[in-house]
Amino acid sequence: MMKVGRFFIKLLILLMVLLSIAGCWNRRELDNLAIVSGLAIDKAEESEKIQLTAQILKPGNLSIAAAGGAGDGGRAERPYWNLTETGNTVFETIRALTHKSNRRLFLPHNEIVIFSEDIAKEGIQKYMDFIIRDHELRRLIYVLVSKGKASEILESKTELEQIPAISISQLIEVRDATSESSAVNLQEFMNRLMSKTTAPIASLIEVVGKEKTALLMGTAVFKKDKLAGFLGREETRGLQWVIGEVKSGIIVVDCPNGKGKASLEIIRANSKITPEIKDDTLHIKVEINEEGNLGEEMCSVDLSKPEVWMSIERRKAVVIRKEVMAALKKAQEWNTDIFGFGDAVHRKYPKLWKYIESQWDDFFPSLEVTVIVKAKLRRSGMITKPAKPE
Amino acid sequence: MFGFLFKKLQFWQLLNQRNSGKQNGNWQKSSQTSLSRDLKENLKVLKSILGTSNDIVIREFSFGYDEKINASIIFVDGLTDRMTINESIIKPLMYDTHLFDSRELLTTNNIDIIQKSMLSVGDVKIVTSLDDVIDGCLSGDTVLLINGSDQALVISSRGWESRGIQEPKTEAVVRGPREGFTETLRSNTSLLRRKIRNPDFILENMQLGQRTKTDICIAYLKGVVNPKLVEEVKYRLKKINTDAILESGYIEQFIEDAPFSPFATIANSEKPDVIAGKLLEGRVAILVDGTPMVLTVPMVFIESFQTSEDYYSRPFYTSILRTLRFISFFITILAPGVYVALTTFHQEFIPTPLLITMAAAREGTPFPAVVEAIVMGIVYEILREAGIRLPRPVGSAISIVGALVIGEAAVSAGLIGAPVVIVVALTAISSFVVPAQSDTAALGRVIITISAGALGAFGIIIILLAGLIHLCTLRSFGTPYFSPLAPLSFRDLKDVFIRLPIWAMFTRPRTIGWHDPQRQEFRQIPAPPQDSEKVEQPQGEPENNSNMKSQTGVQGLKRPRKIGNKDT
């Protein structure tokens, strides 16, 4: 009898210990959460201070097709709430937002973090710290730089999605269709930031027109953690070619007969960066292998002829090469190793790297880069000859 | 506090022991005595014992030459077959005794002559003690007492109103036999005997319950069963000392291994084919008079996920169904807990669009998710219980109240969120997929929901691990409850998550049927006949019948090429 009693007492003690040692012990109901979907960090008017805008979802105002009960009254209102606060540090400001919000901010569903151009120029490492350190924020959130005020991006008008932040994160995800803008998540940004030579990049976003539509413009390039400049769309693809991030896209070339243009779809592409030492100087060889299909021709060349076919391939390679060289030119101009050449040299010549490492900034601008493009045309769609009267 | 309770219990037990001795007193005394030679004396005693009940019929008559022999038959009206008594007991005695030599009949051992030559009934026994007389009488036999003899004849004349063999309502099948056990022990044993026509199929009788004297029958297949298991079953049954056994559930609770475990360690079924299949795997069945529920021991956890139909249908879809049952079982115990944990602790686990939808549904609901889940769980249990107990004509009221008022109205009134209704509905549906464990699942569900509400996913894992450890420690009549998964037996995985074809299940489950492991011969995979085989076929016949073991395959073992030889 006594044994059983003692057993239960032991069990009780064990349970109490178990309850008290449990780590993350905060239960929060779903309706007490302010779900943050996007963060924007601007410079405050006061010096040394930041202005932080959080986009908070208002689930009640989201029109969910089947919910019905939510009512039409809610539809008139915006389903999000942009909350702005200024403060000295990011964490402080986020907490300070609860002066206005009756619910505590819930960050794990945050999808994007936008830095304004002017704050990026001053360096974003100090603001990045909280975003990387805090357990609630994911490593998969996209890092963006805005031309103009970052908070305005979160105000932009969206049509298909109801939440601007979610719309922008999807915008970044469909960049695969063109490969003309960068998609950089926190993890990649962090890796580049921590690298001694490789320069961080971020997507570039801008609000344009009266409609206030947000659109991706290209890439923001950082030197260390300070904004160095912007790459346009073509230069961005030039960068993507080298780092092997091109997924798809359209390359427009002139037709072999000189009349009209042809668009070629990129099917797959990969790249290889090989550092070489020739005559005691460091060369970088970039090999790009591309395969694509002919998607459209606005001229009337007969593709059944191999020389036409090869001519298009050659023209395509020239375009790719041009894009890469444009990106390279900008990068060398700003002395930002966005391609990761430094890391490639480190991997291939680890002993040599020790001497180069500290002087990489002197090496990079004058680095000789050979770009070899192997572009292949695979298929020509449903027809070989264009449909036209002979 | 517990010590105090246990002391109190012990005291009660002592008190009861003393009282029971007193109460049973006059019964026990009479049972010791033997019959006297005087019929009147015997009748007097019997009347004093059985006397006042109006269903006891005592018919006094005399027979023999000049009606010199006084006799009397005693039977219970309703339990006996009147035709048998009239035509096979009274008629031969009263009309045909003239055919016998009167002097011979008048001698003292005339009871032998009556038993051997006069009664045209199948089963007649001579008894000497009053106890046996009463016992026979109450179990539906007719007792014949003859003046001048201290022996009585117990003539089998059982016959009572009973339910016919029907399709069991609890275990419906699409394919397979539709018959189910009834409340009559004899008809149940006959159903089993018809499935297993084998002299090794043993039925052993027993009586339990001091007051009810319920007939119990232990069934097993000699040669396949582990003899020690039979011993153990008998030992545990004999230890039962209670006044009444009304259903097999009484026995289950007296002999089970883990009375405080939420998991049942004794299986039950209403279907003869299921029981036959289990007997053929080496289990022991316990049949109880008065209930169609037959117990089988030992039970393993996986048994709950197997149905008889699994073996009758082809293996592919069956294997999917098996997996589906495991998934359903997990859904039914985990769904509310996971919902609570996700919405109150781990919102970051939910994909953003889903989170938004759920948050929109939760907007403005007054209760925390855990309260919602528990309340809806209780409401569902109430509905289910009411649905069972309700008189049939008002049954539709339940569905209206359940579906409309509680489901629809509560959501639109904003009292509870819509997702929790979906979760509870899903839970409810899933719980019927594994009916054998639905009680356990309901219990586990509540515990998991509460612990998820307190600790989140951590709490769920704690309870699941505790449950798993508990399952692994359980034993049912010496068999590890979680076998063949723990201890792992690769050979027996053939019948767990997937079911192999019947011809590939060569062996009985290792932990149960190890006494005679091989169920059938190897290489019985059906294929179009080869030329060489066609010639040999007729020669294979004679050895077919001699090999009984391989024929007694579980669950309708098929031997494709030799099936026609069974009747030869």
XYZ file of N, CA and C in Angstrom, chain A residues 1-2 4-5 8-9 15 18-19 21-31 33 35 37 57-60 62 64 67 103 106 108-109 111 136 138 163 166, chain B residues 2-3 6-7 10 339 342-353 355-370 453-455 458 462:
234
model
N 0.837 -1.201 0.000
C 0.000 0.000 0.000
C 0.875 1.256 0.000
N 1.858 1.244 0.916
C 2.700 2.432 1.041
C 3.514 2.663 -0.228
N 2.684 2.115 -3.271
C 1.884 2.785 -4.306
C 1.805 4.277 -4.021
N 1.581 4.603 -2.756
C 1.505 6.003 -2.362
C 2.788 6.739 -2.687
N 3.196 7.407 -6.368
C 2.417 8.547 -6.867
C 3.068 9.873 -6.484
N 3.644 9.912 -5.274
C 4.328 11.146 -4.857
C 5.512 11.417 -5.770
N 6.473 15.194 -12.404
C 5.630 16.011 -13.270
C 5.865 17.491 -13.035
N 9.056 18.466 -14.523
C 8.882 18.472 -15.973
C 8.229 19.762 -16.433
N 7.230 20.181 -15.684
C 6.507 21.381 -16.083
C 7.374 22.619 -15.953
N 10.730 22.789 -16.055
C 11.931 22.899 -16.881
C 11.607 23.136 -18.347
N 10.351 23.028 -18.696
C 9.996 23.208 -20.101
C 10.437 24.593 -20.564
N 11.153 24.630 -21.657
C 11.779 25.874 -22.091
C 10.823 26.932 -22.581
N 10.366 26.761 -23.826
C 9.543 27.789 -24.444
C 8.138 27.721 -23.898
N 7.940 28.379 -22.837
C 6.681 28.181 -22.128
C 5.850 29.449 -22.240
N 5.411 29.735 -23.413
C 4.454 30.821 -23.481
C 3.351 30.477 -24.445
N 2.177 30.302 -23.893
C 1.098 29.984 -24.812
C 0.391 31.264 -25.205
N 0.170 31.373 -26.498
C -0.490 32.555 -27.013
C -1.594 32.097 -27.942
N -2.746 32.623 -27.724
C -3.854 32.241 -28.592
C -3.705 32.938 -29.935
N -4.278 32.295 -30.927
C -4.193 32.820 -32.285
C -4.784 34.217 -32.386
N -5.832 34.455 -31.608
C -6.481 35.766 -31.730
C -5.809 36.819 -30.848
N -2.505 37.358 -31.461
C -1.274 37.572 -32.191
C -1.453 38.694 -33.203
N 0.134 39.231 -36.409
C 1.009 38.527 -37.345
C 1.677 39.543 -38.259
N 3.856 40.550 -41.401
C 4.210 39.927 -42.666
C 5.372 40.644 -43.350
N -1.078 41.816 -40.175
C -2.273 41.310 -40.853
C -3.500 41.539 -39.996
N -4.600 41.832 -40.679
C -5.883 41.892 -39.973
C -6.749 40.760 -40.514
N -6.647 39.585 -39.880
C -7.324 38.414 -40.448
C -8.825 38.646 -40.629
N -9.397 39.409 -39.737
C -10.835 39.637 -39.829
C -11.226 40.367 -41.095
N -9.531 40.170 -43.966
C -9.162 39.447 -45.170
C -10.403 38.769 -45.717
N -11.879 35.949 -47.177
C -11.597 34.570 -47.505
C -12.836 34.030 -48.200
N -15.305 31.941 -46.239
C -15.665 32.310 -44.873
C -17.049 32.949 -44.803
N -1.955 43.870 -29.535
C -1.449 42.489 -29.533
C 0.067 42.523 -29.717
N 4.045 39.194 -33.716
C 4.425 37.804 -33.931
C 5.211 37.734 -35.224
N 7.393 35.186 -36.692
C 7.810 34.052 -37.534
C 7.212 34.048 -38.937
N 6.095 34.703 -39.136
C 5.515 34.681 -40.476
C 5.923 35.886 -41.305
N 7.831 37.854 -43.974
C 8.372 37.330 -45.221
C 9.461 38.203 -45.824
N 12.561 34.345 -33.490
C 11.255 34.332 -34.148
C 11.362 34.548 -35.653
N 12.690 34.058 -39.372
C 13.255 32.943 -40.132
C 14.459 33.365 -40.940
N -2.173 41.403 -49.312
C -1.161 41.945 -48.416
C 0.067 42.346 -49.239
N 3.255 40.092 -48.645
C 3.155 38.745 -49.223
C 3.263 38.837 -50.739
N -3.416 7.738 -0.204
C -3.646 6.485 -0.904
C -3.594 5.303 0.040
N -2.634 5.387 0.974
C -2.504 4.324 1.953
C -3.799 4.126 2.709
N -6.399 2.399 0.558
C -6.152 0.973 0.382
C -6.499 0.193 1.632
N -6.216 0.791 2.788
C -6.559 0.129 4.050
C -8.056 -0.084 4.143
N -9.135 -2.890 2.008
C -8.792 -4.174 2.586
C -9.813 -4.567 3.662
N -3.839 20.346 -33.061
C -4.489 21.629 -33.369
C -4.228 22.644 -32.250
N -0.530 23.656 -32.160
C -0.154 24.536 -33.257
C -0.712 25.936 -33.068
N -1.963 26.022 -32.646
C -2.555 27.358 -32.586
C -2.149 28.143 -31.354
N -1.712 27.449 -30.296
C -1.361 28.227 -29.114
C 0.141 28.296 -28.833
N 0.910 27.395 -29.423
C 2.345 27.420 -29.141
C 3.204 27.580 -30.383
N 2.815 26.888 -31.424
C 3.729 26.806 -32.564
C 3.101 27.396 -33.814
N 2.656 28.639 -33.702
C 2.020 29.262 -34.858
C 2.982 29.361 -36.029
N 4.282 29.314 -35.720
C 5.259 29.424 -36.799
C 5.304 28.164 -37.654
N 4.720 27.057 -37.156
C 4.701 25.826 -37.946
C 3.645 25.858 -39.040
N 2.666 26.732 -38.869
C 1.548 26.724 -39.813
C 1.935 27.556 -41.029
N 1.700 27.043 -42.226
C 1.976 27.857 -43.410
C 1.176 29.158 -43.350
N 1.795 30.233 -43.828
C 1.197 31.554 -43.654
C -0.260 31.647 -44.149
N -0.557 31.181 -45.361
C -1.958 31.313 -45.802
C -2.934 30.575 -44.883
N -2.423 29.941 -41.728
C -2.471 30.663 -40.462
C -3.460 31.829 -40.556
N -3.406 32.507 -41.698
C -4.309 33.655 -41.863
C -5.759 33.176 -41.825
N -6.026 32.087 -42.542
C -7.388 31.557 -42.562
C -7.836 31.156 -41.162
N -6.931 30.466 -40.455
C -7.296 30.026 -39.117
C -7.459 31.202 -38.172
N -6.584 32.175 -38.330
C -6.683 33.342 -37.459
C -7.999 34.073 -37.721
N -8.390 34.126 -39.009
C -9.650 34.794 -39.336
C -10.816 34.049 -38.690
N -10.724 32.716 -38.663
C -11.805 31.932 -38.067
C -11.823 32.073 -36.550
N -10.655 32.281 -35.988
C -10.563 32.388 -34.525
C -10.887 33.794 -34.035
N -10.904 34.737 -34.963
C -11.119 36.142 -34.597
C -12.427 36.276 -33.811
N -12.320 36.800 -32.618
C -13.526 37.085 -31.847
C -14.117 35.918 -31.086
N -13.483 34.747 -31.147
C -14.031 33.647 -30.338
C -13.557 33.812 -28.904
N -14.458 33.554 -27.951
C -14.151 33.919 -26.567
C -13.216 32.955 -25.824
N -13.155 31.689 -26.224
C -12.412 30.726 -25.410
C -11.051 30.403 -26.009
N -10.100 30.007 -25.164
C -8.825 29.540 -25.686
C -9.026 28.258 -26.496
N -8.081 27.987 -27.378
C -8.216 26.837 -28.274
C -8.360 25.534 -27.507
N -7.626 25.412 -26.388
C -7.669 24.143 -25.659
C -9.056 23.919 -25.065
N -2.332 21.534 -24.507
C -2.740 22.865 -24.082
C -1.802 23.442 -23.042
N -1.132 22.554 -22.283
C -0.220 23.045 -21.252
C 1.198 23.202 -21.768
N 1.647 22.262 -22.588
C 3.056 22.261 -22.972
C 3.297 22.294 -24.474
N 5.704 19.644 -27.101
C 6.469 18.972 -26.044
C 5.550 18.048 -25.242
N 5.595 13.962 -24.871
C 5.703 13.297 -23.566
C 4.658 12.202 -23.451
